[in-house]
Short mmCIF file of C-alpha atoms in Angstrom, two decimals:
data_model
loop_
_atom_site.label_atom_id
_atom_site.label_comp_id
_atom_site.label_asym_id
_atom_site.label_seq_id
_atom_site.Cartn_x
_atom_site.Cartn_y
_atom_site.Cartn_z
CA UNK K 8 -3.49 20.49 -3.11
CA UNK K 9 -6.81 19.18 -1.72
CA UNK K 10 -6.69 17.62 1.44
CA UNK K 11 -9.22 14.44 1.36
CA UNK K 12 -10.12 13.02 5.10
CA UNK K 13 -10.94 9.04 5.08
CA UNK K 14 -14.76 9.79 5.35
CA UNK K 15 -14.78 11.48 2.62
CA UNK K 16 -15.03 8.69 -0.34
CA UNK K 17 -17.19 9.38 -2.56
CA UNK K 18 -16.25 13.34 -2.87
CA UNK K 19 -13.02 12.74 -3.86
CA UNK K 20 -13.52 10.42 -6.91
CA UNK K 21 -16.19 12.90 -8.22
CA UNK K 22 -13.31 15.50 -7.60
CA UNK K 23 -10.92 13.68 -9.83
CA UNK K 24 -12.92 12.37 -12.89
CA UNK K 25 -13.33 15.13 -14.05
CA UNK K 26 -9.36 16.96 -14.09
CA UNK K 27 -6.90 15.67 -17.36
CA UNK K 28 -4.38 13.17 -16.58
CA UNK K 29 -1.01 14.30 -17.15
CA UNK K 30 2.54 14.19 -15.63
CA UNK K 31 2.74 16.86 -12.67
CA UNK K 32 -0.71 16.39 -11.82
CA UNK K 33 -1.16 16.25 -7.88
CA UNK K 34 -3.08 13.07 -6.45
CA UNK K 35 -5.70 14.40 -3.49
CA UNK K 36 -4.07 14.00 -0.11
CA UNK K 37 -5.61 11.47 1.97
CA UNK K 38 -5.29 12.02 5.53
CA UNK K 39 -5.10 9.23 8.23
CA UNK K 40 -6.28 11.43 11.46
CA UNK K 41 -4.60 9.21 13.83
CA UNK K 42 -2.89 5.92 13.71
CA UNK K 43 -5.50 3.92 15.24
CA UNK K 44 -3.91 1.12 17.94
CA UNK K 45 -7.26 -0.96 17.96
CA UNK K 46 -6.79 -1.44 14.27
CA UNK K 47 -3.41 -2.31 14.63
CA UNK K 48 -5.02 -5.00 17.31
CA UNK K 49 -7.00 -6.39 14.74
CA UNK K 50 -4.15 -6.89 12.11
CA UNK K 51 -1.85 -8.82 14.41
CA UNK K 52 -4.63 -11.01 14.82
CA UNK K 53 -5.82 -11.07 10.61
CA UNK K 54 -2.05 -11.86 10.37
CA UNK K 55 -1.62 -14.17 13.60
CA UNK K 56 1.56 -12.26 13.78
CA UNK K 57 2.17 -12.31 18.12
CA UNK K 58 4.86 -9.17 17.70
CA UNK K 59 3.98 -7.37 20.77
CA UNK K 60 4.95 -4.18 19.45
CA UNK K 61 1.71 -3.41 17.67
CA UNK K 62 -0.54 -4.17 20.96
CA UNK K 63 1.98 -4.04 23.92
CA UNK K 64 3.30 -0.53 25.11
CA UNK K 65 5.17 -2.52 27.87
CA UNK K 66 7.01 -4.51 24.88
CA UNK K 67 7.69 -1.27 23.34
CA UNK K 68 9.35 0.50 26.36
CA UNK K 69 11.38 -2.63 27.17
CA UNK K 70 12.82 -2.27 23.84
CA UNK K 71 13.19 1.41 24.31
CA UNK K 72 11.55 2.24 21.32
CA UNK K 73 8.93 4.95 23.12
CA UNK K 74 6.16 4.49 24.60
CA UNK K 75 3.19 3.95 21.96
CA UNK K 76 2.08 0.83 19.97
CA UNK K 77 4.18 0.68 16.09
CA UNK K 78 2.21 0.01 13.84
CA UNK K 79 2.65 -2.82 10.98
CA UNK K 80 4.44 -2.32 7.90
CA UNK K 81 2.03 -3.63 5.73
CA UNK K 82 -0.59 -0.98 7.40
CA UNK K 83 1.91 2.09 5.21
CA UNK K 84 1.44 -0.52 2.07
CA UNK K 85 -2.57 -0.04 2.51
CA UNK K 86 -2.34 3.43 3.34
CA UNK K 87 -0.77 4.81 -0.28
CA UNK K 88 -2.59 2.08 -1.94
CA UNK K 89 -6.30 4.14 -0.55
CA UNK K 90 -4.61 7.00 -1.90
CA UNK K 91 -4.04 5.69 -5.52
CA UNK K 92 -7.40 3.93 -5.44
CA UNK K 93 -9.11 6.96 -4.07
CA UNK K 94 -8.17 9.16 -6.81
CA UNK K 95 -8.76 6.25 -9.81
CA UNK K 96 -12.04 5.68 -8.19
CA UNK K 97 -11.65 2.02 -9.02
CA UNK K 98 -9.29 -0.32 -7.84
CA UNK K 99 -9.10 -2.34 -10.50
CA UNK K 100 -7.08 0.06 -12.49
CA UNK K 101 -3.90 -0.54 -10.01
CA UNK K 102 -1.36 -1.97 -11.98
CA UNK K 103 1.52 -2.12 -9.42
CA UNK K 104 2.65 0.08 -6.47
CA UNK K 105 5.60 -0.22 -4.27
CA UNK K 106 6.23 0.92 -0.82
CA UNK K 107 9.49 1.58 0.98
CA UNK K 108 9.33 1.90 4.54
CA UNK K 109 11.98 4.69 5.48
CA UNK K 110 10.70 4.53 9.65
CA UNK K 111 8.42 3.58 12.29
CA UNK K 112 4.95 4.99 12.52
CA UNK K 113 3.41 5.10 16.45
CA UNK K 114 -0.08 4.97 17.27
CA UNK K 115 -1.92 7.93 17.50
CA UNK K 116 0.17 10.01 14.53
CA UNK K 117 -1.27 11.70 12.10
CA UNK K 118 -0.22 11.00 8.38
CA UNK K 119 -0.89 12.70 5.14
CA UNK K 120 -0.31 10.45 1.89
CA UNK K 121 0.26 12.20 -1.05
CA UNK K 122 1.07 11.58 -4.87
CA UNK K 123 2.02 13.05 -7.80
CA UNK K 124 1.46 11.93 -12.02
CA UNK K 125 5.22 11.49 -13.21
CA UNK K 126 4.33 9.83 -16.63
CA UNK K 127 1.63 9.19 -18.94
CA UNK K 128 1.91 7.25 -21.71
CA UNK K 129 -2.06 5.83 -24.04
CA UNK K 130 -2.47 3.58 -21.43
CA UNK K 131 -1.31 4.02 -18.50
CA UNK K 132 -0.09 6.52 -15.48
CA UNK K 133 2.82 6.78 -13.47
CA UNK K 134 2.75 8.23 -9.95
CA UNK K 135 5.08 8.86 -6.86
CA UNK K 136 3.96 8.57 -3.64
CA UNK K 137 5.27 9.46 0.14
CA UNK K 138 3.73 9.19 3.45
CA UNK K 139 4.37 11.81 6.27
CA UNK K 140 4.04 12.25 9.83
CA UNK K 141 2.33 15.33 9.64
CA UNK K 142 4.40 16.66 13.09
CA UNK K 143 7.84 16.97 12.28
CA UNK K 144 6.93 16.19 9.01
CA UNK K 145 9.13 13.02 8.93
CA UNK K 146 8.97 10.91 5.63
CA UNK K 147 7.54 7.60 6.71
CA UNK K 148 7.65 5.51 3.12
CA UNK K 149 7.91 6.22 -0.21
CA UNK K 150 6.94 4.49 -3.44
CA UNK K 151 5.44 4.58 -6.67
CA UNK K 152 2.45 3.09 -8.51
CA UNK K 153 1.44 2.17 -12.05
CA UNK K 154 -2.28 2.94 -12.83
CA UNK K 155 -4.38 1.98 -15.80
CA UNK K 156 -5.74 5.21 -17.46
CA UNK K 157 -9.70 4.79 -18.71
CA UNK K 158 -9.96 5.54 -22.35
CA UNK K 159 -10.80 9.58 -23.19
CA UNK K 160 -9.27 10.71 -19.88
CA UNK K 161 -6.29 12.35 -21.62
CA UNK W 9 22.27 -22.03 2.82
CA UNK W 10 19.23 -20.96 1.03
CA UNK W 11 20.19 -19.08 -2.31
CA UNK W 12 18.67 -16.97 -4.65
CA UNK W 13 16.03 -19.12 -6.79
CA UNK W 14 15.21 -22.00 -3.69
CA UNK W 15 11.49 -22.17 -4.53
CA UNK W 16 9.42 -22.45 -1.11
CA UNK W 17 6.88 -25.01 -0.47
CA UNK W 18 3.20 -23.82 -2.00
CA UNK W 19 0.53 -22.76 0.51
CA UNK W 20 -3.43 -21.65 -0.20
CA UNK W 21 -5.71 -19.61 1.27
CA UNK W 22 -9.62 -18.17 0.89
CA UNK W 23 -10.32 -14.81 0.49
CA UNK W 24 -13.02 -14.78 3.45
CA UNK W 25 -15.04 -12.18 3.43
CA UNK W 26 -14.43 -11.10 6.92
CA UNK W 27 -10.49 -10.95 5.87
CA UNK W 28 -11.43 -8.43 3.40
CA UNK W 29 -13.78 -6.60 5.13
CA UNK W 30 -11.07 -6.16 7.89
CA UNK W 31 -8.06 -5.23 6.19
CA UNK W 32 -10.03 -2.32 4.20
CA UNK W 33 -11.18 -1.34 7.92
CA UNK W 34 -7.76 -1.77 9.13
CA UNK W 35 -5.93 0.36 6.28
CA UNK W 36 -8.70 3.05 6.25
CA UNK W 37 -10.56 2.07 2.94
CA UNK W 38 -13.89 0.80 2.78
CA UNK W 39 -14.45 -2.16 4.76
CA UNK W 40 -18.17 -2.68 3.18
CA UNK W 41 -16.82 -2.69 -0.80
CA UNK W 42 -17.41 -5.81 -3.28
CA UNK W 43 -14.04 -5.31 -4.54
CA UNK W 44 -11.41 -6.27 -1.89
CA UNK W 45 -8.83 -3.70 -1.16
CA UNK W 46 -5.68 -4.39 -3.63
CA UNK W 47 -3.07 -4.29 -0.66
CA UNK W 48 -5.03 -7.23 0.71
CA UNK W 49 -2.47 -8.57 -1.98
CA UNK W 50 -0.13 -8.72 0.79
CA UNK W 51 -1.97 -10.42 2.70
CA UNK W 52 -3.27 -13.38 0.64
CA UNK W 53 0.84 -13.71 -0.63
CA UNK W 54 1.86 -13.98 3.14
CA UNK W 55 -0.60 -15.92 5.27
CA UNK W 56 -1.37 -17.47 2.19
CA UNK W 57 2.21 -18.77 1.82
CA UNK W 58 3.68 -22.55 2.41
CA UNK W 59 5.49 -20.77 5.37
CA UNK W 60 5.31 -18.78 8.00
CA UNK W 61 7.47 -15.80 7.83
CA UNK W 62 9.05 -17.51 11.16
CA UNK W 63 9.87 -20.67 9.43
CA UNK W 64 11.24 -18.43 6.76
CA UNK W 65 13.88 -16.94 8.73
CA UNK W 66 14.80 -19.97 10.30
CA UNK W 67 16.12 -21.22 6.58
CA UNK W 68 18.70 -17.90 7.40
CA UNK W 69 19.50 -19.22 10.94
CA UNK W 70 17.85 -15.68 11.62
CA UNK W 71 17.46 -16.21 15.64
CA UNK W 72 14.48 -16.11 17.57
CA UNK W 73 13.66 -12.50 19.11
CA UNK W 74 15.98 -10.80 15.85
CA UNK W 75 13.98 -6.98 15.58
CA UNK W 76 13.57 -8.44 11.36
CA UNK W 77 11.52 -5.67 9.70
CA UNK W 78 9.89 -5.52 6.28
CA UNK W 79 11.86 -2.90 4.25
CA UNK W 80 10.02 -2.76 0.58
CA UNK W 81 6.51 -4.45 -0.54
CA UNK W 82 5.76 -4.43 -4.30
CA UNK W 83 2.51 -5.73 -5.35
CA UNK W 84 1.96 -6.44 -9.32
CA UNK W 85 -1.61 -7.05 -10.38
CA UNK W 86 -2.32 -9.59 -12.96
CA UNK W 87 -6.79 -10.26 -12.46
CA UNK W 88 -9.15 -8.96 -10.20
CA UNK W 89 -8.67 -10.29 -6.66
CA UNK W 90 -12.11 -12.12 -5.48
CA UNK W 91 -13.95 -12.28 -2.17
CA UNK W 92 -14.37 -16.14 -1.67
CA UNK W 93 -11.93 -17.29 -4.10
CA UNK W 94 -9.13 -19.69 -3.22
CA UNK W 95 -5.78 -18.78 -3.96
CA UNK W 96 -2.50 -21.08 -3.91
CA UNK W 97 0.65 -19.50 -3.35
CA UNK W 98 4.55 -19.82 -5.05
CA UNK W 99 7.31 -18.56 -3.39
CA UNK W 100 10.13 -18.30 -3.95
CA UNK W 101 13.88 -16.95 -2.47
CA UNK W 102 14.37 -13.82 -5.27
CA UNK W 103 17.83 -11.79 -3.94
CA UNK W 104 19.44 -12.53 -0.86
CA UNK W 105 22.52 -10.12 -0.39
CA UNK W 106 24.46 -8.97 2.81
CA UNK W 107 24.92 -5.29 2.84
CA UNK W 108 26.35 -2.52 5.71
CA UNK W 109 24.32 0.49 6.60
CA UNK W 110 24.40 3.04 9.19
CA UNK W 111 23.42 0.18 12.18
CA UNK W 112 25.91 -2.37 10.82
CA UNK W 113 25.57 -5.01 8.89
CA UNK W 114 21.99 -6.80 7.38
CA UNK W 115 20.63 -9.23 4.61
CA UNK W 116 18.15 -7.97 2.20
CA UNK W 117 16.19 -10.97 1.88
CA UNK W 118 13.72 -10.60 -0.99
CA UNK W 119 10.44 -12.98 -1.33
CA UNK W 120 8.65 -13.59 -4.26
CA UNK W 121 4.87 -15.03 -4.03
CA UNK W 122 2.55 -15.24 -7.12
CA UNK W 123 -1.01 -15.68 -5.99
CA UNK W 124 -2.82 -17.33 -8.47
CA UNK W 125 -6.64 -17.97 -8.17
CA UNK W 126 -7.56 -21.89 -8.44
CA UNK W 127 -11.07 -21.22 -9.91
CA UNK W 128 -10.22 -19.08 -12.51
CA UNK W 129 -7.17 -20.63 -13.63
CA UNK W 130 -5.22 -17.45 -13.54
CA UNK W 131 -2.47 -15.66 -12.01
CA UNK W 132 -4.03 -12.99 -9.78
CA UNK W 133 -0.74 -11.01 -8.21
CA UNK W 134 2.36 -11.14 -7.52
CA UNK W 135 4.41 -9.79 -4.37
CA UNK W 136 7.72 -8.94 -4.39
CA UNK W 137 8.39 -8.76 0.10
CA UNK W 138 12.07 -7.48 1.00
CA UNK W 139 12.85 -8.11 4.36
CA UNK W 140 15.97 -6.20 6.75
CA UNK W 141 17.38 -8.46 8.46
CA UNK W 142 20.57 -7.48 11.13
CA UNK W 143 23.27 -9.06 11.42
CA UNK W 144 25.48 -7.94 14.38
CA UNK W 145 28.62 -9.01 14.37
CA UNK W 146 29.05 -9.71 10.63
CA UNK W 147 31.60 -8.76 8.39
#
């Protein structure tokens, strides 16, 4: 399995083009070094969503839920989704992908996405998809996408 | 008591180009790229939408201050999603169930948006948005 950091774009879609397509095939990790609070900052305020869990440790500990910012739901959505469209290369080949969020991710963690091909059929490719916290590991989401398979790739 | 089917009132929203260049910064993709990041899906289907998720929850007497959390997000793609189009939003109320787990009992709320883009006459994606919500105290 080949570990891809978030810098690391454009090395990881040459990496892929050029392997077949076909069910057991493992997507390239993607890595997220460390859940990143500032960002978190900025999507409360992209989604005007005042939940002070995402930018208020003292909301956090009065809810004794620890004592780091939780980051948003939506962010675990975006994460798998950069895996998929890392390893297509184009993100206009997602089809569909679902997430299921299985726990709470805190700032600072650090979380490896990974994939695997379940199905192929002429046109399209099925994958599976989880998200870790790397320490632990503890299975953050799950889910699965549908991918649209350029002709001559199988 | 909202049901399964109650269609929501229809919102809109642009795809501004600072939107998209912050949710690819946000979920670690590239905030710079001419194609939007596909999760921001999620994003046009909910602040898009003819209400807020607040208002929402008020149609399930959820009270104010109730830790609601989102449980499952599918996103279906139908057309390329468009920096500076305008998209209008339908929602509507797919599943609503009540259901016991290990911290007692919740609703599964499900949401259904389709995002369709105005200029090209087209349906652009649709988001399937389950929601956990508790309810302490419920049989």
């Amino acid at each position: 399995m080949h570990a891809v950091e978030h810098d690391d774009r454009a090395t990881a879609r040459e990496r892929v083009t050029d392997r077949p397509i076909e069910a057991g095939l493992e997507l390239d990790q993607f890595v997220v070094d460390a859940v990143s609070s500032d960002r978190m900052r900025i999507m409360s305020a992209l989604l005007d969503d005042p939940t002070p869990i995402h930018f208020d440790i003292r909301a956090v500990r009065a809810l004794g839920m620890g004592d780091r910012e939780i980051n948003q739901g939506p962010m675990c959505l975006g994460y798998l989704t950069e895996l998929v469209t890392r390893w297509t290369g184009d993100p206009l080949r997602l089809r569909r992908l679902r997430c299921r969020l299985l726990g709470n991710v805190f700032a600072g963690e650090r979380l490896a996405c990974s994939g695997r091909v379940t199905a192929v059929d002429r046109a399209a490719a099925t994958c599976e998809l989880d998200l870790v916290v790397v320490a632990g590991p503890r299975k953050v989401a799950q889910g699965d996408a549908t991918v649209a398979i350029p002709s001559g790739r199988l | 008591m909202v049901t399964a089917g109650q269609r929501l009132p229809n919102g809109s929203i642009r795809l501004k180009p600072h939107y998209a260049s912050l949710w690819g910064y946000c979920v670690c993709g590239d905030p710079d790229a001419i194609v939007p990041h596909p999760s921001i899906g999620w994003f046009l289907a909910m602040r898009g939408g003819g209400v807020t998720i607040d208002e929402l929850l008020g149609l399930f007497d959820v009270e104010p201050g109730t830790s609601t959390v989102l449980g499952e997000a599918e996103l279906e793609f139908h057309a390329p999603l468009r920096v500076g189009s305008d998209y209008r939003t339908e929602s509507t109320i797919a599943e609503v169930e009540r259901k016991v787990g290990r911290s007692g009992p919740f609703d599964r709320i499900v949401l259904r948006v389709d995002v369709l883009d105005q200029g090209h006459a087209q349906r652009a994606c649709t988001l399937w948005n389950t929601m956990i919500v508790p309810r302490p105290g419920s049989a």
